Structures are given as structure tokens and as C-alpha cells.
Amino acid sequence: MSTRPKPLVAGNWKMNGLKAALSEVSAIRDAAAAGEAGRAELAICPPATLIAAVADICKGSSVATGAQDCHARESGAHTGDLSATMLKDAGAAYVIVGHSERRTDHHETSEMVRAKAEAAIAAGLTAILCVGESQRQREAGETLTVVGEQIEKSWPKGASPDSLVIAYEPIWAIGTGLTPTPADVAEVHAFLRREVERLLGGQGTGVRLLYGGSVKPSNARELMAVPHVDGALVGGASLTAKDFMGIAAAYKA
Ligand code: PGA
């Protein structure tokens, strides 16, 4: 019991949010201070343009700031990219790596994702490493093979419960309103726990395993109750304080 990690509910804003959206961040911070997230830790991963502002608003609160990607190098001639060190400097504590949208849009491989996760850890950030199967792969019964291969190939050196979070995000569930059944999530998360324990030994019990893909206030309680689900990575429903806190409320006693 005592080894159960503190849950994390992280919002991935993707390419959404102008300065006007910062009022949602203040509302999330205030709701968290009022105990609305129960025992869960919260993180908001806005677009890079808002990281410093979000970090400023959340300073001294229980809400952390995260980024959505980082470059594998610390600095250099990489126009348009941001290093993990820069994100940390801007106030981020977390960075998402290997999101399926980046694997697709930017052709990121698991090897590239590993290099990014290692850069994140070296910079003192916690990497939120995303894995997940496509609809075709699920229908072909390949889910555990695909997810296992992603974990194996993208597993960063220096991983620990403090430096690494895994997010299981079935691609077909992202932004579609579809979710796997609790039994399907349970199967993947039990597998992930075994894999993480194999790679990290006893420390593996402390690594947080998030579920992501169409998490909403209406399904959060059921999904968060699944064994080995230690929180959520939330896209669309993280854009308003009302919905995001409605999800975090799954961790209120
Ligand atoms: P969604 O996105 O909650 O909008 O499905 C989740 C994610 O992509 O992290």
C-alpha cells in the first residue's frame, strides 16, 4: 500500500492557448489550493509560449508546469527547437516526450524519444513518456507487443520514480471520445508495471503510470480506479479549469 505513488493529473494543451487562457490556470491553481484535486498532484503543459507565464502563476502552489516536447541536445544550431535546459529555465518541471502526435507529425522514433527523455532527465526535468497502439494494432492483437517495444526502445538512462512517468495513450482514443474498457486499461497497465519493475527493479513500483485518451469528468473516476493507473494525461478536457478539476476530483476522498 505504502509504495503506491502519488497520482498525477497532467494537462496537455497541445497547440492551444493564448494569453487569455491564463485565467484558466489561475482558476486551476486556486481550486487545487482549496483541496479540489484531493491527493493528486497537478501539472499543466501549455504551448511553449506560455510556459514561463504558467510557471509564474503556479509558483509556490501545488500545480506544476510542463512542456510538450524538447530537443535531445542542450544547445546549438537547431533553429526553432527548445532544449530541456531552456524549459527548466522557463519554469517547467515536466516535459512530455514521444506523444503520438509528435511521432506522427515529426516522424519521431522510439530511439529519438529516448534521447529526448535522457536530455530531460539530465536537465532535472521529469519526462512523461507516451506509448500506445493504433486502432489497427489493437484489432490485430498487437497492443502489448507494440507498447512493450516502445518502452524497451525509449527507456532512458537515469530513469527513476522521480524522473520518469509513463503515459499509456491508445492512439485511437486520443481526441475521439472513445476509451478502452477498464479491463483493457487494466491489462495494459499491469503489463507496464511488470515491464517497469523488470527495468528498474523494486523502484518500479513507484513509477507513475498514467492513462490518456478522451479522459473527461464523466469517465475519470472509473478509469482512475483501474489498478496501476496512477493518474491521467488529459488533452481537450484540460483546456478549462472546470473540466480539468472535474477530472482531478476523482482523487478527492
Ligand atoms: P485527449 O488527448 O484527452 O484530447 O484525448 C490526450 C492526449 O493526447 O494527451
mmCIF file of C-alpha atoms and ligand atoms in Angstrom:
data_model
loop_
_atom_site.group_PDB
_atom_site.id
_atom_site.type_symbol
_atom_site.label_atom_id
_atom_site.label_comp_id
_atom_site.label_asym_id
_atom_site.label_seq_id
_atom_site.Cartn_x
_atom_site.Cartn_y
_atom_site.Cartn_z
ATOM 1 C CA MET A 1 0.000 0.000 0.000
ATOM 2 C CA SER A 2 2.643 2.478 1.093
ATOM 3 C CA THR A 3 4.504 2.119 -2.199
ATOM 4 C CA ARG A 4 1.542 3.445 -4.205
ATOM 5 C CA PRO A 5 2.781 6.549 -5.985
ATOM 6 C CA LYS A 6 1.158 9.947 -5.577
ATOM 7 C CA PRO A 7 -1.199 10.328 -8.535
ATOM 8 C CA LEU A 8 -0.516 12.892 -11.248
ATOM 9 C CA VAL A 9 -3.138 14.567 -13.409
ATOM 10 C CA ALA A 10 -1.365 16.379 -16.235
ATOM 11 C CA GLY A 11 -2.998 18.602 -18.831
ATOM 12 C CA ASN A 12 -1.597 18.619 -22.346
ATOM 13 C CA TRP A 13 -2.822 21.786 -24.030
ATOM 14 C CA LYS A 14 -1.245 20.830 -27.365
ATOM 15 C CA MET A 15 -1.273 23.766 -29.833
ATOM 16 C CA ASN A 16 -3.997 25.590 -27.935
ATOM 17 C CA GLY A 17 -3.942 28.618 -25.692
ATOM 18 C CA LEU A 18 -3.249 32.335 -25.978
ATOM 19 C CA LYS A 19 -2.504 34.642 -23.057
ATOM 20 C CA ALA A 20 -6.229 34.941 -22.388
ATOM 21 C CA ALA A 21 -6.226 31.256 -21.370
ATOM 22 C CA LEU A 22 -4.030 32.033 -18.368
ATOM 23 C CA SER A 23 -7.175 32.804 -16.376
ATOM 24 C CA GLU A 24 -7.909 29.050 -16.523
ATOM 25 C CA VAL A 25 -4.502 28.392 -14.960
ATOM 26 C CA SER A 26 -5.207 30.761 -12.066
ATOM 27 C CA ALA A 27 -8.553 29.039 -11.555
ATOM 28 C CA ILE A 28 -6.853 25.610 -11.506
ATOM 29 C CA ARG A 29 -4.257 26.842 -9.024
ATOM 30 C CA ASP A 30 -6.949 28.241 -6.727
ATOM 31 C CA ALA A 31 -9.081 25.111 -6.930
ATOM 32 C CA ALA A 32 -6.056 22.949 -6.123
ATOM 33 C CA ALA A 33 -5.298 25.168 -3.114
ATOM 34 C CA ALA A 34 -8.887 24.630 -1.980
ATOM 35 C CA GLY A 35 -8.299 20.856 -1.993
ATOM 36 C CA GLU A 36 -10.303 20.133 -5.155
ATOM 37 C CA ALA A 37 -7.639 17.754 -6.502
ATOM 38 C CA GLY A 38 -7.565 15.656 -3.339
ATOM 39 C CA ARG A 39 -4.303 13.746 -3.086
ATOM 40 C CA ALA A 40 -3.382 14.182 -6.765
ATOM 41 C CA GLU A 41 -0.545 16.342 -7.999
ATOM 42 C CA LEU A 42 -1.463 18.541 -10.969
ATOM 43 C CA ALA A 43 0.619 19.692 -13.917
ATOM 44 C CA ILE A 44 -0.256 21.934 -16.851
ATOM 45 C CA CYS A 45 1.707 21.575 -20.094
ATOM 46 C CA PRO A 46 0.845 24.661 -22.162
ATOM 47 C CA PRO A 47 2.392 25.590 -25.500
ATOM 48 C CA ALA A 48 5.993 26.770 -25.036
ATOM 49 C CA THR A 49 4.936 30.411 -25.455
ATOM 50 C CA LEU A 50 3.057 30.209 -22.140
ATOM 51 C CA ILE A 51 5.424 28.087 -20.033
ATOM 52 C CA ALA A 52 7.035 30.985 -18.192
ATOM 53 C CA ALA A 53 3.680 32.666 -17.538
ATOM 54 C CA VAL A 54 2.100 29.429 -16.267
ATOM 55 C CA ALA A 55 5.121 28.774 -14.036
ATOM 56 C CA ASP A 56 4.795 32.289 -12.659
ATOM 57 C CA ILE A 57 1.105 31.878 -11.861
ATOM 58 C CA CYS A 58 1.680 28.474 -10.245
ATOM 59 C CA LYS A 59 4.794 29.427 -8.296
ATOM 60 C CA GLY A 60 4.553 28.259 -4.702
ATOM 61 C CA SER A 61 1.370 26.268 -5.438
ATOM 62 C CA SER A 62 0.829 22.526 -5.810
ATOM 63 C CA VAL A 63 0.405 22.875 -9.592
ATOM 64 C CA ALA A 64 3.492 22.114 -11.664
ATOM 65 C CA THR A 65 4.305 23.364 -15.147
ATOM 66 C CA GLY A 66 5.317 21.132 -18.030
ATOM 67 C CA ALA A 67 6.365 21.333 -21.664
ATOM 68 C CA GLN A 68 5.168 19.214 -24.583
ATOM 69 C CA ASP A 69 8.486 18.320 -26.220
ATOM 70 C CA CYS A 70 12.204 19.037 -26.017
ATOM 71 C CA HIS A 71 15.240 18.656 -28.242
ATOM 72 C CA ALA A 72 17.760 15.960 -27.390
ATOM 73 C CA ARG A 73 20.685 18.417 -27.383
ATOM 74 C CA GLU A 74 21.378 21.002 -24.758
ATOM 75 C CA SER A 75 22.085 23.889 -27.129
ATOM 76 C CA GLY A 76 23.309 24.579 -30.644
ATOM 77 C CA ALA A 77 22.297 25.147 -34.245
ATOM 78 C CA HIS A 78 18.737 23.778 -34.148
ATOM 79 C CA THR A 79 16.507 26.578 -35.359
ATOM 80 C CA GLY A 80 13.096 26.587 -33.779
ATOM 81 C CA ASP A 81 13.842 23.929 -31.188
ATOM 82 C CA LEU A 82 13.942 24.183 -27.396
ATOM 83 C CA SER A 83 16.288 22.289 -25.106
ATOM 84 C CA ALA A 84 15.263 20.661 -21.839
ATOM 85 C CA THR A 85 17.558 23.080 -20.031
ATOM 86 C CA MET A 86 15.683 26.039 -21.549
ATOM 87 C CA LEU A 87 12.348 24.579 -20.491
ATOM 88 C CA LYS A 88 13.644 24.079 -16.970
ATOM 89 C CA ASP A 89 14.953 27.645 -17.005
ATOM 90 C CA ALA A 90 11.486 28.874 -18.060
ATOM 91 C CA GLY A 91 9.961 27.131 -15.033
ATOM 92 C CA ALA A 92 8.968 23.677 -16.299
ATOM 93 C CA ALA A 93 9.266 20.634 -14.048
ATOM 94 C CA TYR A 94 7.853 18.126 -16.551
ATOM 95 C CA VAL A 95 8.160 17.520 -20.266
ATOM 96 C CA ILE A 96 6.053 15.198 -22.398
ATOM 97 C CA VAL A 97 8.128 13.111 -24.817
ATOM 98 C CA GLY A 98 7.032 10.695 -27.518
ATOM 99 C CA HIS A 99 3.433 11.867 -27.797
ATOM 100 C CA SER A 100 1.830 10.039 -30.723
ATOM 101 C CA GLU A 101 1.125 13.358 -32.453
ATOM 102 C CA ARG A 102 4.866 14.077 -32.481
ATOM 103 C CA ARG A 103 5.681 10.523 -33.533
ATOM 104 C CA THR A 104 3.340 11.101 -36.496
ATOM 105 C CA ASP A 105 3.803 14.804 -37.338
ATOM 106 C CA HIS A 106 7.576 14.857 -36.793
ATOM 107 C CA HIS A 107 8.415 11.221 -37.538
ATOM 108 C CA GLU A 108 9.874 10.691 -34.081
ATOM 109 C CA THR A 109 11.137 7.173 -33.466
ATOM 110 C CA SER A 110 11.448 5.488 -30.071
ATOM 111 C CA GLU A 111 15.217 5.971 -30.286
ATOM 112 C CA MET A 112 14.712 9.731 -30.715
ATOM 113 C CA VAL A 113 12.230 9.711 -27.868
ATOM 114 C CA ARG A 114 14.786 8.006 -25.663
ATOM 115 C CA ALA A 115 17.377 10.701 -26.435
ATOM 116 C CA LYS A 116 14.820 13.382 -25.545
ATOM 117 C CA ALA A 117 13.871 11.647 -22.298
ATOM 118 C CA GLU A 118 17.549 11.352 -21.373
ATOM 119 C CA ALA A 119 18.070 15.053 -22.103
ATOM 120 C CA ALA A 120 15.049 15.883 -19.954
ATOM 121 C CA ILE A 121 16.329 13.828 -17.029
ATOM 122 C CA ALA A 122 19.829 15.278 -17.368
ATOM 123 C CA ALA A 123 18.311 18.777 -17.186
ATOM 124 C CA GLY A 124 16.465 17.891 -13.981
ATOM 125 C CA LEU A 125 13.009 17.542 -15.555
ATOM 126 C CA THR A 126 10.616 14.641 -15.153
ATOM 127 C CA ALA A 127 9.895 13.058 -18.534
ATOM 128 C CA ILE A 128 6.329 11.952 -19.279
ATOM 129 C CA LEU A 129 6.979 9.233 -21.826
ATOM 130 C CA CYS A 130 3.986 8.351 -24.029
ATOM 131 C CA VAL A 131 3.304 4.943 -25.529
ATOM 132 C CA GLY A 132 0.253 3.497 -27.235
ATOM 133 C CA GLU A 133 -1.077 1.411 -30.080
ATOM 134 C CA SER A 134 -3.059 2.333 -33.193
ATOM 135 C CA GLN A 135 -6.544 1.035 -33.918
ATOM 136 C CA ARG A 136 -5.140 -1.429 -36.447
ATOM 137 C CA GLN A 137 -2.582 -2.733 -33.972
ATOM 138 C CA ARG A 138 -5.255 -3.209 -31.297
ATOM 139 C CA GLU A 139 -7.516 -5.062 -33.692
ATOM 140 C CA ALA A 140 -4.592 -7.286 -34.692
ATOM 141 C CA GLY A 141 -3.984 -8.161 -31.023
ATOM 142 C CA GLU A 142 -0.599 -6.422 -31.060
ATOM 143 C CA THR A 143 -1.168 -3.920 -28.246
ATOM 144 C CA LEU A 144 1.216 -5.378 -25.656
ATOM 145 C CA THR A 145 3.899 -6.105 -28.254
ATOM 146 C CA VAL A 146 3.773 -2.535 -29.583
ATOM 147 C CA VAL A 147 3.719 -0.913 -26.174
ATOM 148 C CA GLY A 148 6.445 -3.244 -24.889
ATOM 149 C CA GLU A 149 8.678 -2.391 -27.824
ATOM 150 C CA GLN A 150 8.121 1.345 -27.328
ATOM 151 C CA ILE A 151 9.058 1.041 -23.641
ATOM 152 C CA GLU A 152 12.118 -1.062 -24.380
ATOM 153 C CA LYS A 153 13.451 1.217 -27.139
ATOM 154 C CA SER A 154 12.661 4.544 -25.497
ATOM 155 C CA TRP A 155 13.652 3.652 -21.917
ATOM 156 C CA PRO A 156 16.036 6.399 -20.754
ATOM 157 C CA LYS A 157 19.211 6.008 -18.741
ATOM 158 C CA GLY A 158 18.779 7.559 -15.311
ATOM 159 C CA ALA A 159 15.096 6.623 -15.045
ATOM 160 C CA SER A 160 13.660 6.652 -11.537
ATOM 161 C CA PRO A 161 10.236 7.260 -9.977
ATOM 162 C CA ASP A 162 11.153 10.944 -9.708
ATOM 163 C CA SER A 163 12.479 11.391 -13.221
ATOM 164 C CA LEU A 164 10.111 9.292 -15.309
ATOM 165 C CA VAL A 165 6.341 8.964 -15.732
ATOM 166 C CA ILE A 166 4.824 6.646 -18.334
ATOM 167 C CA ALA A 167 1.596 7.598 -20.122
ATOM 168 C CA TYR A 168 -0.371 4.894 -21.903
ATOM 169 C CA GLU A 169 -2.320 6.612 -24.666
ATOM 170 C CA PRO A 170 -4.050 4.405 -27.224
ATOM 171 C CA ILE A 171 -3.851 6.487 -30.409
ATOM 172 C CA TRP A 172 -7.438 5.678 -31.375
ATOM 173 C CA ALA A 173 -8.669 7.064 -28.046
ATOM 174 C CA ILE A 174 -6.965 10.461 -28.390
ATOM 175 C CA GLY A 175 -9.425 13.239 -29.136
ATOM 176 C CA THR A 176 -12.052 10.785 -30.362
ATOM 177 C CA GLY A 177 -14.295 10.386 -27.340
ATOM 178 C CA LEU A 178 -13.559 6.642 -27.454
ATOM 179 C CA THR A 179 -11.892 4.934 -24.494
ATOM 180 C CA PRO A 180 -10.758 1.378 -23.879
ATOM 181 C CA THR A 181 -12.770 -0.589 -21.333
ATOM 182 C CA PRO A 182 -11.430 -0.542 -17.770
ATOM 183 C CA ALA A 183 -10.475 -4.207 -18.308
ATOM 184 C CA ASP A 184 -8.407 -3.297 -21.368
ATOM 185 C CA VAL A 185 -6.689 -0.468 -19.491
ATOM 186 C CA ALA A 186 -6.047 -2.850 -16.589
ATOM 187 C CA GLU A 187 -4.373 -5.350 -18.898
ATOM 188 C CA VAL A 188 -2.010 -2.772 -20.394
ATOM 189 C CA HIS A 189 -1.194 -1.113 -17.060
ATOM 190 C CA ALA A 190 -0.454 -4.450 -15.345
ATOM 191 C CA PHE A 191 1.870 -5.228 -18.255
ATOM 192 C CA LEU A 192 3.510 -1.799 -17.978
ATOM 193 C CA ARG A 193 4.030 -2.270 -14.244
ATOM 194 C CA ARG A 194 5.767 -5.601 -14.870
ATOM 195 C CA GLU A 195 7.948 -4.019 -17.544
ATOM 196 C CA VAL A 196 8.892 -1.052 -15.384
ATOM 197 C CA GLU A 197 9.718 -3.397 -12.485
ATOM 198 C CA ARG A 198 11.820 -5.529 -14.791
ATOM 199 C CA LEU A 199 13.760 -2.459 -15.952
ATOM 200 C CA LEU A 200 14.029 -0.697 -12.596
ATOM 201 C CA GLY A 201 13.720 -3.451 -10.012
ATOM 202 C CA GLY A 202 11.972 -2.582 -6.755
ATOM 203 C CA GLN A 203 11.858 1.107 -7.666
ATOM 204 C CA GLY A 204 9.471 0.258 -10.485
ATOM 205 C CA THR A 205 6.504 0.211 -8.111
ATOM 206 C CA GLY A 206 6.965 3.960 -7.626
ATOM 207 C CA VAL A 207 6.872 4.968 -11.296
ATOM 208 C CA ARG A 208 3.581 6.636 -12.129
ATOM 209 C CA LEU A 209 1.626 5.064 -14.972
ATOM 210 C CA LEU A 210 -0.896 7.498 -16.436
ATOM 211 C CA TYR A 211 -3.795 6.725 -18.723
ATOM 212 C CA GLY A 212 -4.525 9.209 -21.535
ATOM 213 C CA GLY A 213 -7.095 9.401 -24.328
ATOM 214 C CA SER A 214 -10.533 11.048 -24.042
ATOM 215 C CA VAL A 215 -10.413 11.345 -20.251
ATOM 216 C CA LYS A 216 -13.354 13.510 -19.138
ATOM 217 C CA PRO A 217 -15.019 14.347 -15.820
ATOM 218 C CA SER A 218 -17.672 11.728 -16.631
ATOM 219 C CA ASN A 219 -15.250 8.798 -17.058
ATOM 220 C CA ALA A 220 -12.318 9.843 -14.848
ATOM 221 C CA ARG A 221 -13.441 8.082 -11.693
ATOM 222 C CA GLU A 222 -13.875 4.754 -13.448
ATOM 223 C CA LEU A 223 -10.563 4.988 -15.317
ATOM 224 C CA MET A 224 -8.575 6.248 -12.318
ATOM 225 C CA ALA A 225 -9.877 3.343 -10.216
ATOM 226 C CA VAL A 226 -8.204 0.786 -12.505
ATOM 227 C CA PRO A 227 -5.271 -0.961 -10.786
ATOM 228 C CA HIS A 228 -1.902 0.560 -11.696
ATOM 229 C CA VAL A 229 -3.471 3.715 -13.118
ATOM 230 C CA ASP A 230 -1.705 6.464 -11.194
ATOM 231 C CA GLY A 231 -3.290 9.454 -12.889
ATOM 232 C CA ALA A 232 -4.217 10.877 -16.268
ATOM 233 C CA LEU A 233 -2.753 12.735 -19.211
ATOM 234 C CA VAL A 234 -5.591 14.932 -20.408
ATOM 235 C CA GLY A 235 -5.834 16.766 -23.723
ATOM 236 C CA GLY A 236 -9.084 18.504 -24.687
ATOM 237 C CA ALA A 237 -10.617 18.417 -21.221
ATOM 238 C CA SER A 238 -7.579 20.146 -19.704
ATOM 239 C CA LEU A 239 -8.318 23.418 -21.505
ATOM 240 C CA THR A 240 -10.885 24.604 -18.983
ATOM 241 C CA ALA A 241 -10.414 24.669 -15.231
ATOM 242 C CA LYS A 242 -13.920 23.280 -14.828
ATOM 243 C CA ASP A 243 -13.290 20.083 -16.798
ATOM 244 C CA PHE A 244 -9.701 19.633 -15.627
ATOM 245 C CA MET A 245 -10.719 19.926 -11.979
ATOM 246 C CA GLY A 246 -13.701 17.682 -12.683
ATOM 247 C CA ILE A 247 -11.165 15.010 -13.644
ATOM 248 C CA ALA A 248 -8.809 15.699 -10.726
ATOM 249 C CA ALA A 249 -11.810 15.370 -8.417
ATOM 250 C CA ALA A 250 -11.555 11.603 -8.998
ATOM 251 C CA TYR A 251 -8.825 11.775 -6.333
ATOM 252 C CA LYS A 252 -10.940 13.607 -3.783
ATOM 253 C CA ALA A 253 -11.762 11.388 -0.836
HETATM 254 P P1 PGA B 1 -7.447 13.880 -25.331
HETATM 255 O O1 PGA B 1 -5.858 13.907 -25.581
HETATM 256 O O2 PGA B 1 -7.666 13.910 -23.851
HETATM 257 O O3 PGA B 1 -7.962 15.133 -26.015
HETATM 258 O O4 PGA B 1 -7.966 12.624 -25.941
HETATM 259 C C1 PGA B 1 -4.978 13.210 -24.730
HETATM 260 C C2 PGA B 1 -3.560 13.422 -25.180
HETATM 261 O O5 PGA B 1 -3.313 13.452 -26.391
HETATM 262 O O6 PGA B 1 -2.654 13.578 -24.331
#
